[in-house]
Amino acid sequence: MADKKKIILDVDPGHDDAVAILLAAKNEKLDLKGITVVAGNQTLEKTLQNTLNVCSFAGLNDIPIFAGMAKPLVREQVIADDIHGDSGLDGPQFPKSTLKEEDKHAVDFIIEECLAAEDGITLIPTGPLTNIAMALIREPKIKENIDEIVLMGGSYTLGNTTPAAEFNIYVDGEAAKVVFESGLDITMVGLDLTHQAKAYPEIVERIAEIDNDVSNLVVELLKFFGYTYNRVFDFDAPPLHDVCAVAGVIDKDVFTSRKMRVDIETDSELNYGRTVCDFYGVVDKEANAEVALDLNKELFWDLLIEALKKY
Ligand code: RIB
Ligand code: CA
């Protein structure tokens, strides 16, 4: 797999995380070394079970799955059951998973895999950054082999969990601070980008036309996700946030970006978890992240449809 890009996908399924897994597992440019799971949309017990269920249903039996951090580094736990339901993946009924998680902890896997990746590795976190931060804290040497971290999280405008903060950052602001201050190449795929990836009926129709078990599962996931996004945010279609981060690693043309300074607010009650983005370069601080701006919708949806056809 010399020309493939080694990746670790760190998830908190979550409807959009589930679709991100399905894309990452089938794209020929990616070498998915493992899936690490973190508490986020639901408790770790549920995000882990959801990961096992999705991978088992999709026949992804050769990708190791690791349970990670069950709580944020410092603050109290927050979940998103209003969006993803009590199971964290409400909507479809999954047959009992045939898969089990590895005995190794996710943070140990991330550390070992990064230290071994002498030709580089990309981390794609699509949930709170607790696992990634713990790996960086415990073994800073992993930075030498990490090419980049492409994360779904943050926003340079409005939040979705508070007026200031996006969910993944809000759940663990201290972990996000560790990642954004790591000195690594960071690409922040925030709400300003991911809200352009709404699965409108014509997209759902394209997915339904594939008509295999996995594409039909995605249609069911989007139905529930669309219902909750309409009820909570009055959205006319559900945004596939996490899929954008994976697609951006597959093809850099999926979105444009601008390098800027991003700091994480962790002291303010009102603004905790805000990604404070110096969009106009008005402060004299070193830019530390590429922030995703505009989505190439046609390329994005083609990548997902192409992957779903391979199941
Ligand atoms: O704010 C959107 C993010 O929060 C997505 O990753 C979604 O899965 C939830 O984790
Ligand atoms: Ca997620």
PDB file of C-alpha atoms and ligand atoms in Angstrom:
ATOM      1  CA  MET A   1       0.000   0.000   0.000  1.00  0.00           C
ATOM      2  CA  ALA A   2       2.940   2.291  -0.763  1.00  0.00           C
ATOM      3  CA  ASP A   3       0.890   5.014  -2.451  1.00  0.00           C
ATOM      4  CA  LYS A   4      -1.957   4.930   0.074  1.00  0.00           C
ATOM      5  CA  LYS A   5      -2.237   7.506   2.841  1.00  0.00           C
ATOM      6  CA  LYS A   6      -2.069   5.920   6.302  1.00  0.00           C
ATOM      7  CA  ILE A   7      -4.881   7.206   8.503  1.00  0.00           C
ATOM      8  CA  ILE A   8      -6.458   6.668  11.903  1.00  0.00           C
ATOM      9  CA  LEU A   9     -10.127   7.631  12.148  1.00  0.00           C
ATOM     10  CA  ASP A  10     -11.211   8.772  15.655  1.00  0.00           C
ATOM     11  CA  VAL A  11     -14.987   8.770  15.974  1.00  0.00           C
ATOM     12  CA  ASP A  12     -18.041   9.179  18.250  1.00  0.00           C
ATOM     13  CA  PRO A  13     -20.878   7.611  16.194  1.00  0.00           C
ATOM     14  CA  GLY A  14     -23.068   9.495  15.631  1.00  0.00           C
ATOM     15  CA  HIS A  15     -24.881   9.371  12.284  1.00  0.00           C
ATOM     16  CA  ASP A  16     -22.320  11.388  10.347  1.00  0.00           C
ATOM     17  CA  ASP A  17     -19.414   9.526  11.943  1.00  0.00           C
ATOM     18  CA  ALA A  18     -20.971   6.289  10.685  1.00  0.00           C
ATOM     19  CA  VAL A  19     -21.014   7.576   7.105  1.00  0.00           C
ATOM     20  CA  ALA A  20     -17.448   8.863   7.525  1.00  0.00           C
ATOM     21  CA  ILE A  21     -16.351   5.326   8.464  1.00  0.00           C
ATOM     22  CA  LEU A  22     -18.059   3.918   5.353  1.00  0.00           C
ATOM     23  CA  LEU A  23     -16.238   6.412   3.115  1.00  0.00           C
ATOM     24  CA  ALA A  24     -12.819   5.970   4.759  1.00  0.00           C
ATOM     25  CA  ALA A  25     -13.001   2.171   4.587  1.00  0.00           C
ATOM     26  CA  LYS A  26     -13.613   2.000   0.833  1.00  0.00           C
ATOM     27  CA  ASN A  27     -11.621   4.843  -0.705  1.00  0.00           C
ATOM     28  CA  GLU A  28      -8.602   3.474  -2.561  1.00  0.00           C
ATOM     29  CA  LYS A  29      -6.351   6.384  -1.535  1.00  0.00           C
ATOM     30  CA  LEU A  30      -6.652   5.623   2.188  1.00  0.00           C
ATOM     31  CA  ASP A  31      -5.050   2.912   4.316  1.00  0.00           C
ATOM     32  CA  LEU A  32      -7.302   2.866   7.376  1.00  0.00           C
ATOM     33  CA  LYS A  33      -5.026   1.430  10.080  1.00  0.00           C
ATOM     34  CA  GLY A  34      -7.671   1.474  12.777  1.00  0.00           C
ATOM     35  CA  ILE A  35     -10.765   3.155  14.169  1.00  0.00           C
ATOM     36  CA  THR A  36     -10.499   4.690  17.651  1.00  0.00           C
ATOM     37  CA  VAL A  37     -13.652   5.552  19.548  1.00  0.00           C
ATOM     38  CA  VAL A  38     -14.282   8.396  21.983  1.00  0.00           C
ATOM     39  CA  ALA A  39     -17.213   9.523  24.116  1.00  0.00           C
ATOM     40  CA  GLY A  40     -19.070  12.376  22.463  1.00  0.00           C
ATOM     41  CA  ASN A  41     -22.438  12.127  20.797  1.00  0.00           C
ATOM     42  CA  GLN A  42     -23.188   9.443  23.364  1.00  0.00           C
ATOM     43  CA  THR A  43     -21.330   7.673  26.159  1.00  0.00           C
ATOM     44  CA  LEU A  44     -18.295   5.614  25.182  1.00  0.00           C
ATOM     45  CA  GLU A  45     -20.217   2.398  25.734  1.00  0.00           C
ATOM     46  CA  LYS A  46     -22.745   3.494  23.102  1.00  0.00           C
ATOM     47  CA  THR A  47     -20.331   5.106  20.612  1.00  0.00           C
ATOM     48  CA  LEU A  48     -18.244   1.926  20.760  1.00  0.00           C
ATOM     49  CA  GLN A  49     -21.244  -0.333  20.213  1.00  0.00           C
ATOM     50  CA  ASN A  50     -22.372   1.860  17.331  1.00  0.00           C
ATOM     51  CA  THR A  51     -18.929   1.596  15.726  1.00  0.00           C
ATOM     52  CA  LEU A  52     -18.955  -2.190  16.091  1.00  0.00           C
ATOM     53  CA  ASN A  53     -22.494  -2.380  14.696  1.00  0.00           C
ATOM     54  CA  VAL A  54     -21.735  -0.241  11.637  1.00  0.00           C
ATOM     55  CA  CYS A  55     -18.495  -2.070  10.814  1.00  0.00           C
ATOM     56  CA  SER A  56     -20.112  -5.479  11.366  1.00  0.00           C
ATOM     57  CA  PHE A  57     -23.118  -4.574   9.199  1.00  0.00           C
ATOM     58  CA  ALA A  58     -20.843  -3.251   6.438  1.00  0.00           C
ATOM     59  CA  GLY A  59     -18.594  -6.314   6.514  1.00  0.00           C
ATOM     60  CA  LEU A  60     -15.583  -4.261   7.646  1.00  0.00           C
ATOM     61  CA  ASN A  61     -14.129  -7.171   9.591  1.00  0.00           C
ATOM     62  CA  ASP A  62     -10.460  -6.381   9.040  1.00  0.00           C
ATOM     63  CA  ILE A  63     -10.274  -2.910  10.586  1.00  0.00           C
ATOM     64  CA  PRO A  64      -9.289  -2.975  14.283  1.00  0.00           C
ATOM     65  CA  ILE A  65     -11.545  -0.962  16.581  1.00  0.00           C
ATOM     66  CA  PHE A  66     -10.304   0.491  19.890  1.00  0.00           C
ATOM     67  CA  ALA A  67     -12.185   1.979  22.827  1.00  0.00           C
ATOM     68  CA  GLY A  68     -10.747   5.260  24.077  1.00  0.00           C
ATOM     69  CA  MET A  69     -11.476   7.972  26.593  1.00  0.00           C
ATOM     70  CA  ALA A  70     -14.843   7.824  28.335  1.00  0.00           C
ATOM     71  CA  LYS A  71     -14.737  11.345  29.768  1.00  0.00           C
ATOM     72  CA  PRO A  72     -13.351  14.745  28.758  1.00  0.00           C
ATOM     73  CA  LEU A  73      -9.964  15.779  30.192  1.00  0.00           C
ATOM     74  CA  VAL A  74     -11.315  18.300  32.689  1.00  0.00           C
ATOM     75  CA  ARG A  75     -14.953  19.359  32.303  1.00  0.00           C
ATOM     76  CA  GLU A  76     -18.137  17.359  32.966  1.00  0.00           C
ATOM     77  CA  GLN A  77     -19.425  15.112  30.187  1.00  0.00           C
ATOM     78  CA  VAL A  78     -21.900  16.418  27.587  1.00  0.00           C
ATOM     79  CA  ILE A  79     -23.682  14.208  25.028  1.00  0.00           C
ATOM     80  CA  ALA A  80     -25.848  14.961  21.954  1.00  0.00           C
ATOM     81  CA  ASP A  81     -28.787  12.621  22.448  1.00  0.00           C
ATOM     82  CA  ASP A  82     -31.097  15.354  21.171  1.00  0.00           C
ATOM     83  CA  ILE A  83     -29.490  14.925  17.743  1.00  0.00           C
ATOM     84  CA  HIS A  84     -28.371  11.300  17.606  1.00  0.00           C
ATOM     85  CA  GLY A  85     -30.922   9.690  19.938  1.00  0.00           C
ATOM     86  CA  ASP A  86     -30.640   7.523  23.022  1.00  0.00           C
ATOM     87  CA  SER A  87     -28.476   4.907  21.287  1.00  0.00           C
ATOM     88  CA  GLY A  88     -26.373   7.571  19.584  1.00  0.00           C
ATOM     89  CA  LEU A  89     -27.349   6.034  16.239  1.00  0.00           C
ATOM     90  CA  ASP A  90     -31.150   5.979  16.354  1.00  0.00           C
ATOM     91  CA  GLY A  91     -33.167   5.109  13.258  1.00  0.00           C
ATOM     92  CA  PRO A  92     -31.961   1.789  11.810  1.00  0.00           C
ATOM     93  CA  GLN A  93     -32.099  -1.455  13.791  1.00  0.00           C
ATOM     94  CA  PHE A  94     -28.738  -3.241  13.588  1.00  0.00           C
ATOM     95  CA  PRO A  95     -28.321  -7.006  13.745  1.00  0.00           C
ATOM     96  CA  LYS A  96     -26.131  -8.093  16.681  1.00  0.00           C
ATOM     97  CA  SER A  97     -22.535  -7.149  15.886  1.00  0.00           C
ATOM     98  CA  THR A  98     -20.150 -10.001  15.104  1.00  0.00           C
ATOM     99  CA  LEU A  99     -17.177  -7.776  15.959  1.00  0.00           C
ATOM    100  CA  LYS A 100     -15.435  -7.049  19.260  1.00  0.00           C
ATOM    101  CA  GLU A 101     -13.129  -4.172  20.149  1.00  0.00           C
ATOM    102  CA  GLU A 102      -9.407  -4.804  20.628  1.00  0.00           C
ATOM    103  CA  ASP A 103      -8.077  -5.189  24.167  1.00  0.00           C
ATOM    104  CA  LYS A 104      -5.613  -2.333  23.626  1.00  0.00           C
ATOM    105  CA  HIS A 105      -6.727   1.182  24.649  1.00  0.00           C
ATOM    106  CA  ALA A 106      -7.262   3.620  21.779  1.00  0.00           C
ATOM    107  CA  VAL A 107      -4.652   6.035  23.107  1.00  0.00           C
ATOM    108  CA  ASP A 108      -2.050   3.258  23.230  1.00  0.00           C
ATOM    109  CA  PHE A 109      -2.957   2.301  19.663  1.00  0.00           C
ATOM    110  CA  ILE A 110      -2.636   5.883  18.433  1.00  0.00           C
ATOM    111  CA  ILE A 111       0.775   6.218  20.114  1.00  0.00           C
ATOM    112  CA  GLU A 112       2.094   2.878  18.836  1.00  0.00           C
ATOM    113  CA  GLU A 113       0.757   3.354  15.305  1.00  0.00           C
ATOM    114  CA  CYS A 114       2.178   6.884  15.029  1.00  0.00           C
ATOM    115  CA  LEU A 115       5.608   5.878  16.383  1.00  0.00           C
ATOM    116  CA  ALA A 116       5.706   3.033  13.846  1.00  0.00           C
ATOM    117  CA  ALA A 117       4.604   5.217  10.912  1.00  0.00           C
ATOM    118  CA  GLU A 118       8.048   6.334   9.743  1.00  0.00           C
ATOM    119  CA  ASP A 119       6.588   7.291   6.351  1.00  0.00           C
ATOM    120  CA  GLY A 120       3.921   9.430   7.995  1.00  0.00           C
ATOM    121  CA  ILE A 121       0.311   9.145   9.147  1.00  0.00           C
ATOM    122  CA  THR A 122      -2.770  11.385   9.130  1.00  0.00           C
ATOM    123  CA  LEU A 123      -5.189  11.571  12.061  1.00  0.00           C
ATOM    124  CA  ILE A 124      -8.846  12.283  11.288  1.00  0.00           C
ATOM    125  CA  PRO A 125     -10.788  13.017  14.494  1.00  0.00           C
ATOM    126  CA  THR A 126     -14.530  13.495  13.968  1.00  0.00           C
ATOM    127  CA  GLY A 127     -15.551  13.737  17.604  1.00  0.00           C
ATOM    128  CA  PRO A 128     -14.213  15.410  20.739  1.00  0.00           C
ATOM    129  CA  LEU A 129     -10.397  15.534  20.722  1.00  0.00           C
ATOM    130  CA  THR A 130      -9.879  13.701  24.016  1.00  0.00           C
ATOM    131  CA  ASN A 131      -8.128  10.624  22.557  1.00  0.00           C
ATOM    132  CA  ILE A 132      -5.847  12.710  20.336  1.00  0.00           C
ATOM    133  CA  ALA A 133      -4.905  15.076  23.139  1.00  0.00           C
ATOM    134  CA  MET A 134      -4.139  12.212  25.520  1.00  0.00           C
ATOM    135  CA  ALA A 135      -1.834  10.614  22.934  1.00  0.00           C
ATOM    136  CA  LEU A 136       0.019  13.914  22.406  1.00  0.00           C
ATOM    137  CA  ILE A 137       0.347  14.483  26.162  1.00  0.00           C
ATOM    138  CA  ARG A 138       1.528  10.953  26.931  1.00  0.00           C
ATOM    139  CA  GLU A 139       3.984  10.651  24.033  1.00  0.00           C
ATOM    140  CA  PRO A 140       4.942  13.931  22.318  1.00  0.00           C
ATOM    141  CA  LYS A 141       7.375  12.003  20.089  1.00  0.00           C
ATOM    142  CA  ILE A 142       4.413  10.910  17.957  1.00  0.00           C
ATOM    143  CA  LYS A 143       4.440  14.404  16.425  1.00  0.00           C
ATOM    144  CA  GLU A 144       7.514  13.439  14.393  1.00  0.00           C
ATOM    145  CA  ASN A 145       5.466  11.023  12.278  1.00  0.00           C
ATOM    146  CA  ILE A 146       2.103  12.815  12.141  1.00  0.00           C
ATOM    147  CA  ASP A 147       1.789  14.492   8.738  1.00  0.00           C
ATOM    148  CA  GLU A 148      -1.384  16.360   9.709  1.00  0.00           C
ATOM    149  CA  ILE A 149      -4.540  16.298  11.771  1.00  0.00           C
ATOM    150  CA  VAL A 150      -7.695  16.949   9.748  1.00  0.00           C
ATOM    151  CA  LEU A 151     -10.465  17.378  12.294  1.00  0.00           C
ATOM    152  CA  MET A 152     -14.159  18.019  12.139  1.00  0.00           C
ATOM    153  CA  GLY A 153     -14.855  20.682  14.710  1.00  0.00           C
ATOM    154  CA  GLY A 154     -15.136  24.343  15.501  1.00  0.00           C
ATOM    155  CA  SER A 155     -16.560  27.276  13.593  1.00  0.00           C
ATOM    156  CA  TYR A 156     -15.326  30.723  12.618  1.00  0.00           C
ATOM    157  CA  THR A 157     -18.842  32.026  13.015  1.00  0.00           C
ATOM    158  CA  LEU A 158     -21.643  30.529  15.088  1.00  0.00           C
ATOM    159  CA  GLY A 159     -21.624  27.492  17.350  1.00  0.00           C
ATOM    160  CA  ASN A 160     -24.238  24.730  17.355  1.00  0.00           C
ATOM    161  CA  THR A 161     -24.094  23.710  21.011  1.00  0.00           C
ATOM    162  CA  THR A 162     -23.824  27.199  22.477  1.00  0.00           C
ATOM    163  CA  PRO A 163     -23.980  30.381  20.413  1.00  0.00           C
ATOM    164  CA  ALA A 164     -20.163  30.364  20.542  1.00  0.00           C
ATOM    165  CA  ALA A 165     -19.123  26.707  20.436  1.00  0.00           C
ATOM    166  CA  GLU A 166     -19.393  23.736  18.096  1.00  0.00           C
ATOM    167  CA  PHE A 167     -20.121  20.386  19.791  1.00  0.00           C
ATOM    168  CA  ASN A 168     -16.807  18.518  19.341  1.00  0.00           C
ATOM    169  CA  ILE A 169     -14.816  21.418  20.759  1.00  0.00           C
ATOM    170  CA  TYR A 170     -17.410  22.241  23.437  1.00  0.00           C
ATOM    171  CA  VAL A 171     -17.311  18.676  24.808  1.00  0.00           C
ATOM    172  CA  ASP A 172     -13.594  18.956  25.541  1.00  0.00           C
ATOM    173  CA  GLY A 173     -12.131  22.434  25.084  1.00  0.00           C
ATOM    174  CA  GLU A 174      -8.980  21.557  27.010  1.00  0.00           C
ATOM    175  CA  ALA A 175      -8.277  18.659  24.631  1.00  0.00           C
ATOM    176  CA  ALA A 176      -8.858  20.924  21.649  1.00  0.00           C
ATOM    177  CA  LYS A 177      -6.397  23.434  23.122  1.00  0.00           C
ATOM    178  CA  VAL A 178      -3.721  20.706  23.318  1.00  0.00           C
ATOM    179  CA  VAL A 179      -4.287  19.791  19.667  1.00  0.00           C
ATOM    180  CA  PHE A 180      -4.389  23.353  18.265  1.00  0.00           C
ATOM    181  CA  GLU A 181      -1.279  24.322  20.278  1.00  0.00           C
ATOM    182  CA  SER A 182       0.639  21.153  19.319  1.00  0.00           C
ATOM    183  CA  GLY A 183       2.523  22.798  16.466  1.00  0.00           C
ATOM    184  CA  LEU A 184       1.251  20.090  14.104  1.00  0.00           C
ATOM    185  CA  ASP A 185      -0.328  20.819  10.716  1.00  0.00           C
ATOM    186  CA  ILE A 186      -4.002  21.172  11.599  1.00  0.00           C
ATOM    187  CA  THR A 187      -6.914  21.481   9.197  1.00  0.00           C
ATOM    188  CA  MET A 188     -10.086  22.592  10.938  1.00  0.00           C
ATOM    189  CA  VAL A 189     -13.212  21.423   9.096  1.00  0.00           C
ATOM    190  CA  GLY A 190     -15.762  23.486  10.933  1.00  0.00           C
ATOM    191  CA  LEU A 191     -19.477  24.167  10.697  1.00  0.00           C
ATOM    192  CA  ASP A 192     -18.982  26.947   8.150  1.00  0.00           C
ATOM    193  CA  LEU A 193     -17.829  24.236   5.733  1.00  0.00           C
ATOM    194  CA  THR A 194     -19.853  21.249   6.894  1.00  0.00           C
ATOM    195  CA  HIS A 195     -23.189  23.077   6.715  1.00  0.00           C
ATOM    196  CA  GLN A 196     -22.563  23.169   2.946  1.00  0.00           C
ATOM    197  CA  ALA A 197     -22.702  19.332   2.934  1.00  0.00           C
ATOM    198  CA  LYS A 198     -26.440  18.997   3.431  1.00  0.00           C
ATOM    199  CA  ALA A 199     -27.913  15.720   2.141  1.00  0.00           C
ATOM    200  CA  TYR A 200     -30.841  17.157   0.178  1.00  0.00           C
ATOM    201  CA  PRO A 201     -33.502  14.814  -1.315  1.00  0.00           C
ATOM    202  CA  GLU A 202     -31.710  14.634  -4.669  1.00  0.00           C
ATOM    203  CA  ILE A 203     -28.585  13.376  -2.889  1.00  0.00           C
ATOM    204  CA  VAL A 204     -30.582  10.867  -0.842  1.00  0.00           C
ATOM    205  CA  GLU A 205     -32.152   9.698  -4.108  1.00  0.00           C
ATOM    206  CA  ARG A 206     -28.691   9.127  -5.642  1.00  0.00           C
ATOM    207  CA  ILE A 207     -27.716   7.069  -2.589  1.00  0.00           C
ATOM    208  CA  ALA A 208     -31.004   5.130  -2.653  1.00  0.00           C
ATOM    209  CA  GLU A 209     -30.445   4.264  -6.326  1.00  0.00           C
ATOM    210  CA  ILE A 210     -27.286   2.343  -5.359  1.00  0.00           C
ATOM    211  CA  ASP A 211     -29.622  -0.039  -3.524  1.00  0.00           C
ATOM    212  CA  ASN A 212     -27.190  -2.232  -1.608  1.00  0.00           C
ATOM    213  CA  ASP A 213     -27.522  -3.002   2.119  1.00  0.00           C
ATOM    214  CA  VAL A 214     -25.026  -0.319   3.149  1.00  0.00           C
ATOM    215  CA  SER A 215     -26.395   2.433   0.908  1.00  0.00           C
ATOM    216  CA  ASN A 216     -29.875   1.591   2.186  1.00  0.00           C
ATOM    217  CA  LEU A 217     -28.536   1.874   5.750  1.00  0.00           C
ATOM    218  CA  VAL A 218     -27.211   5.359   4.935  1.00  0.00           C
ATOM    219  CA  VAL A 219     -30.643   6.351   3.626  1.00  0.00           C
ATOM    220  CA  GLU A 220     -32.145   5.256   6.942  1.00  0.00           C
ATOM    221  CA  LEU A 221     -29.475   7.112   8.941  1.00  0.00           C
ATOM    222  CA  LEU A 222     -30.109  10.285   6.921  1.00  0.00           C
ATOM    223  CA  LYS A 223     -33.850  10.001   7.493  1.00  0.00           C
ATOM    224  CA  PHE A 224     -33.418  10.095  11.294  1.00  0.00           C
ATOM    225  CA  PHE A 225     -30.588  12.665  11.135  1.00  0.00           C
ATOM    226  CA  GLY A 226     -32.707  14.861   8.883  1.00  0.00           C
ATOM    227  CA  TYR A 227     -35.632  14.658  11.268  1.00  0.00           C
ATOM    228  CA  THR A 228     -33.591  15.769  14.276  1.00  0.00           C
ATOM    229  CA  TYR A 229     -31.757  18.514  12.348  1.00  0.00           C
ATOM    230  CA  ASN A 230     -35.106  19.893  11.249  1.00  0.00           C
ATOM    231  CA  ARG A 231     -36.586  19.707  14.748  1.00  0.00           C
ATOM    232  CA  VAL A 232     -33.589  21.195  16.573  1.00  0.00           C
ATOM    233  CA  PHE A 233     -32.075  23.569  13.990  1.00  0.00           C
ATOM    234  CA  ASP A 234     -34.916  23.992  11.488  1.00  0.00           C
ATOM    235  CA  PHE A 235     -32.554  22.702   8.783  1.00  0.00           C
ATOM    236  CA  ASP A 236     -34.075  21.564   5.496  1.00  0.00           C
ATOM    237  CA  ALA A 237     -31.543  18.695   5.230  1.00  0.00           C
ATOM    238  CA  PRO A 238     -28.943  17.031   7.493  1.00  0.00           C
ATOM    239  CA  PRO A 239     -25.283  18.117   7.141  1.00  0.00           C
ATOM    240  CA  LEU A 240     -22.749  15.279   6.884  1.00  0.00           C
ATOM    241  CA  HIS A 241     -20.156  17.059   9.028  1.00  0.00           C
ATOM    242  CA  ASP A 242     -17.662  14.240   9.624  1.00  0.00           C
ATOM    243  CA  VAL A 243     -17.680  12.966   6.056  1.00  0.00           C
ATOM    244  CA  CYS A 244     -16.200  16.338   4.990  1.00  0.00           C
ATOM    245  CA  ALA A 245     -13.040  15.737   7.029  1.00  0.00           C
ATOM    246  CA  VAL A 246     -12.445  12.317   5.460  1.00  0.00           C
ATOM    247  CA  ALA A 247     -13.220  13.616   1.961  1.00  0.00           C
ATOM    248  CA  GLY A 248     -10.755  16.463   2.463  1.00  0.00           C
ATOM    249  CA  VAL A 249      -7.970  13.968   3.223  1.00  0.00           C
ATOM    250  CA  ILE A 250      -8.844  11.913   0.127  1.00  0.00           C
ATOM    251  CA  ASP A 251      -8.779  14.932  -2.190  1.00  0.00           C
ATOM    252  CA  LYS A 252      -7.501  18.400  -1.269  1.00  0.00           C
ATOM    253  CA  ASP A 253      -9.821  19.881  -3.904  1.00  0.00           C
ATOM    254  CA  VAL A 254     -12.888  18.967  -1.816  1.00  0.00           C
ATOM    255  CA  PHE A 255     -12.670  22.306  -0.035  1.00  0.00           C
ATOM    256  CA  THR A 256     -10.716  25.539  -0.049  1.00  0.00           C
ATOM    257  CA  SER A 257      -9.083  26.797   3.133  1.00  0.00           C
ATOM    258  CA  ARG A 258      -7.307  29.747   4.645  1.00  0.00           C
ATOM    259  CA  LYS A 259      -4.422  29.578   7.145  1.00  0.00           C
ATOM    260  CA  MET A 260      -5.139  31.566  10.274  1.00  0.00           C
ATOM    261  CA  ARG A 261      -4.641  31.724  14.008  1.00  0.00           C
ATOM    262  CA  VAL A 262      -7.150  29.613  15.935  1.00  0.00           C
ATOM    263  CA  ASP A 263      -7.285  29.725  19.719  1.00  0.00           C
ATOM    264  CA  ILE A 264      -9.642  27.756  21.967  1.00  0.00           C
ATOM    265  CA  GLU A 265     -11.531  29.558  24.719  1.00  0.00           C
ATOM    266  CA  THR A 266     -11.565  27.498  27.914  1.00  0.00           C
ATOM    267  CA  ASP A 267     -11.957  30.157  30.624  1.00  0.00           C
ATOM    268  CA  SER A 268     -15.188  31.914  29.686  1.00  0.00           C
ATOM    269  CA  GLU A 269     -18.530  30.511  30.846  1.00  0.00           C
ATOM    270  CA  LEU A 270     -20.299  32.171  27.933  1.00  0.00           C
ATOM    271  CA  ASN A 271     -17.735  31.293  25.254  1.00  0.00           C
ATOM    272  CA  TYR A 272     -16.203  28.037  26.501  1.00  0.00           C
ATOM    273  CA  GLY A 273     -15.242  25.849  23.542  1.00  0.00           C
ATOM    274  CA  ARG A 274     -15.238  28.652  20.987  1.00  0.00           C
ATOM    275  CA  THR A 275     -12.649  28.340  18.196  1.00  0.00           C
ATOM    276  CA  VAL A 276     -11.514  31.957  18.105  1.00  0.00           C
ATOM    277  CA  CYS A 277     -10.457  32.297  14.457  1.00  0.00           C
ATOM    278  CA  ASP A 278      -8.387  35.316  13.366  1.00  0.00           C
ATOM    279  CA  PHE A 279     -10.096  35.330   9.971  1.00  0.00           C
ATOM    280  CA  TYR A 280      -8.742  38.768   8.944  1.00  0.00           C
ATOM    281  CA  GLY A 281      -5.283  38.371  10.478  1.00  0.00           C
ATOM    282  CA  VAL A 282      -5.732  41.241  12.903  1.00  0.00           C
ATOM    283  CA  VAL A 283      -3.673  39.788  15.776  1.00  0.00           C
ATOM    284  CA  ASP A 284       0.059  39.262  15.729  1.00  0.00           C
ATOM    285  CA  LYS A 285       0.025  35.529  16.507  1.00  0.00           C
ATOM    286  CA  GLU A 286       1.397  32.681  14.396  1.00  0.00           C
ATOM    287  CA  ALA A 287      -1.248  31.070  12.201  1.00  0.00           C
ATOM    288  CA  ASN A 288      -1.679  27.478  13.397  1.00  0.00           C
ATOM    289  CA  ALA A 289      -4.486  25.980  11.288  1.00  0.00           C
ATOM    290  CA  GLU A 290      -5.919  25.749   7.810  1.00  0.00           C
ATOM    291  CA  VAL A 291      -9.614  26.563   8.220  1.00  0.00           C
ATOM    292  CA  ALA A 292     -11.932  25.050   5.612  1.00  0.00           C
ATOM    293  CA  LEU A 293     -14.028  27.575   3.710  1.00  0.00           C
ATOM    294  CA  ASP A 294     -15.859  26.452   0.546  1.00  0.00           C
ATOM    295  CA  LEU A 295     -17.007  22.929  -0.358  1.00  0.00           C
ATOM    296  CA  ASN A 296     -16.774  21.458  -3.848  1.00  0.00           C
ATOM    297  CA  LYS A 297     -20.186  19.800  -3.508  1.00  0.00           C
ATOM    298  CA  GLU A 298     -20.001  17.810  -6.746  1.00  0.00           C
ATOM    299  CA  LEU A 299     -16.647  16.257  -5.869  1.00  0.00           C
ATOM    300  CA  PHE A 300     -17.722  15.640  -2.275  1.00  0.00           C
ATOM    301  CA  TRP A 301     -20.908  13.749  -3.117  1.00  0.00           C
ATOM    302  CA  ASP A 302     -19.226  11.845  -5.974  1.00  0.00           C
ATOM    303  CA  LEU A 303     -16.577  10.545  -3.534  1.00  0.00           C
ATOM    304  CA  LEU A 304     -19.238   9.316  -1.112  1.00  0.00           C
ATOM    305  CA  ILE A 305     -21.446   7.748  -3.800  1.00  0.00           C
ATOM    306  CA  GLU A 306     -18.404   6.019  -5.328  1.00  0.00           C
ATOM    307  CA  ALA A 307     -17.477   4.515  -1.950  1.00  0.00           C
ATOM    308  CA  LEU A 308     -21.013   3.338  -1.181  1.00  0.00           C
ATOM    309  CA  LYS A 309     -21.176   1.541  -4.527  1.00  0.00           C
ATOM    310  CA  LYS A 310     -18.265  -0.636  -3.410  1.00  0.00           C
ATOM    311  CA  TYR A 311     -20.218  -2.366  -0.617  1.00  0.00           C
TER     312      TYR A 311
HETATM  313  O1  RIB B   1     -20.953  19.550  15.552  1.00  0.00           O
HETATM  314  C1  RIB B   1     -20.979  18.410  14.721  1.00  0.00           C
HETATM  315  C2  RIB B   1     -20.123  17.334  15.276  1.00  0.00           C
HETATM  316  O2  RIB B   1     -20.640  16.930  16.528  1.00  0.00           O
HETATM  317  C3  RIB B   1     -20.114  16.060  14.406  1.00  0.00           C
HETATM  318  O3  RIB B   1     -18.882  15.411  14.551  1.00  0.00           O
HETATM  319  C4  RIB B   1     -21.203  15.232  15.014  1.00  0.00           C
HETATM  320  O4  RIB B   1     -20.979  13.831  14.831  1.00  0.00           O
HETATM  321  C5  RIB B   1     -21.056  15.566  16.465  1.00  0.00           C
HETATM  322  O5  RIB B   1     -20.017  14.756  16.989  1.00  0.00           O
HETATM  323 CA    CA B   2     -18.798  13.084  15.276  1.00  0.00          CA
END
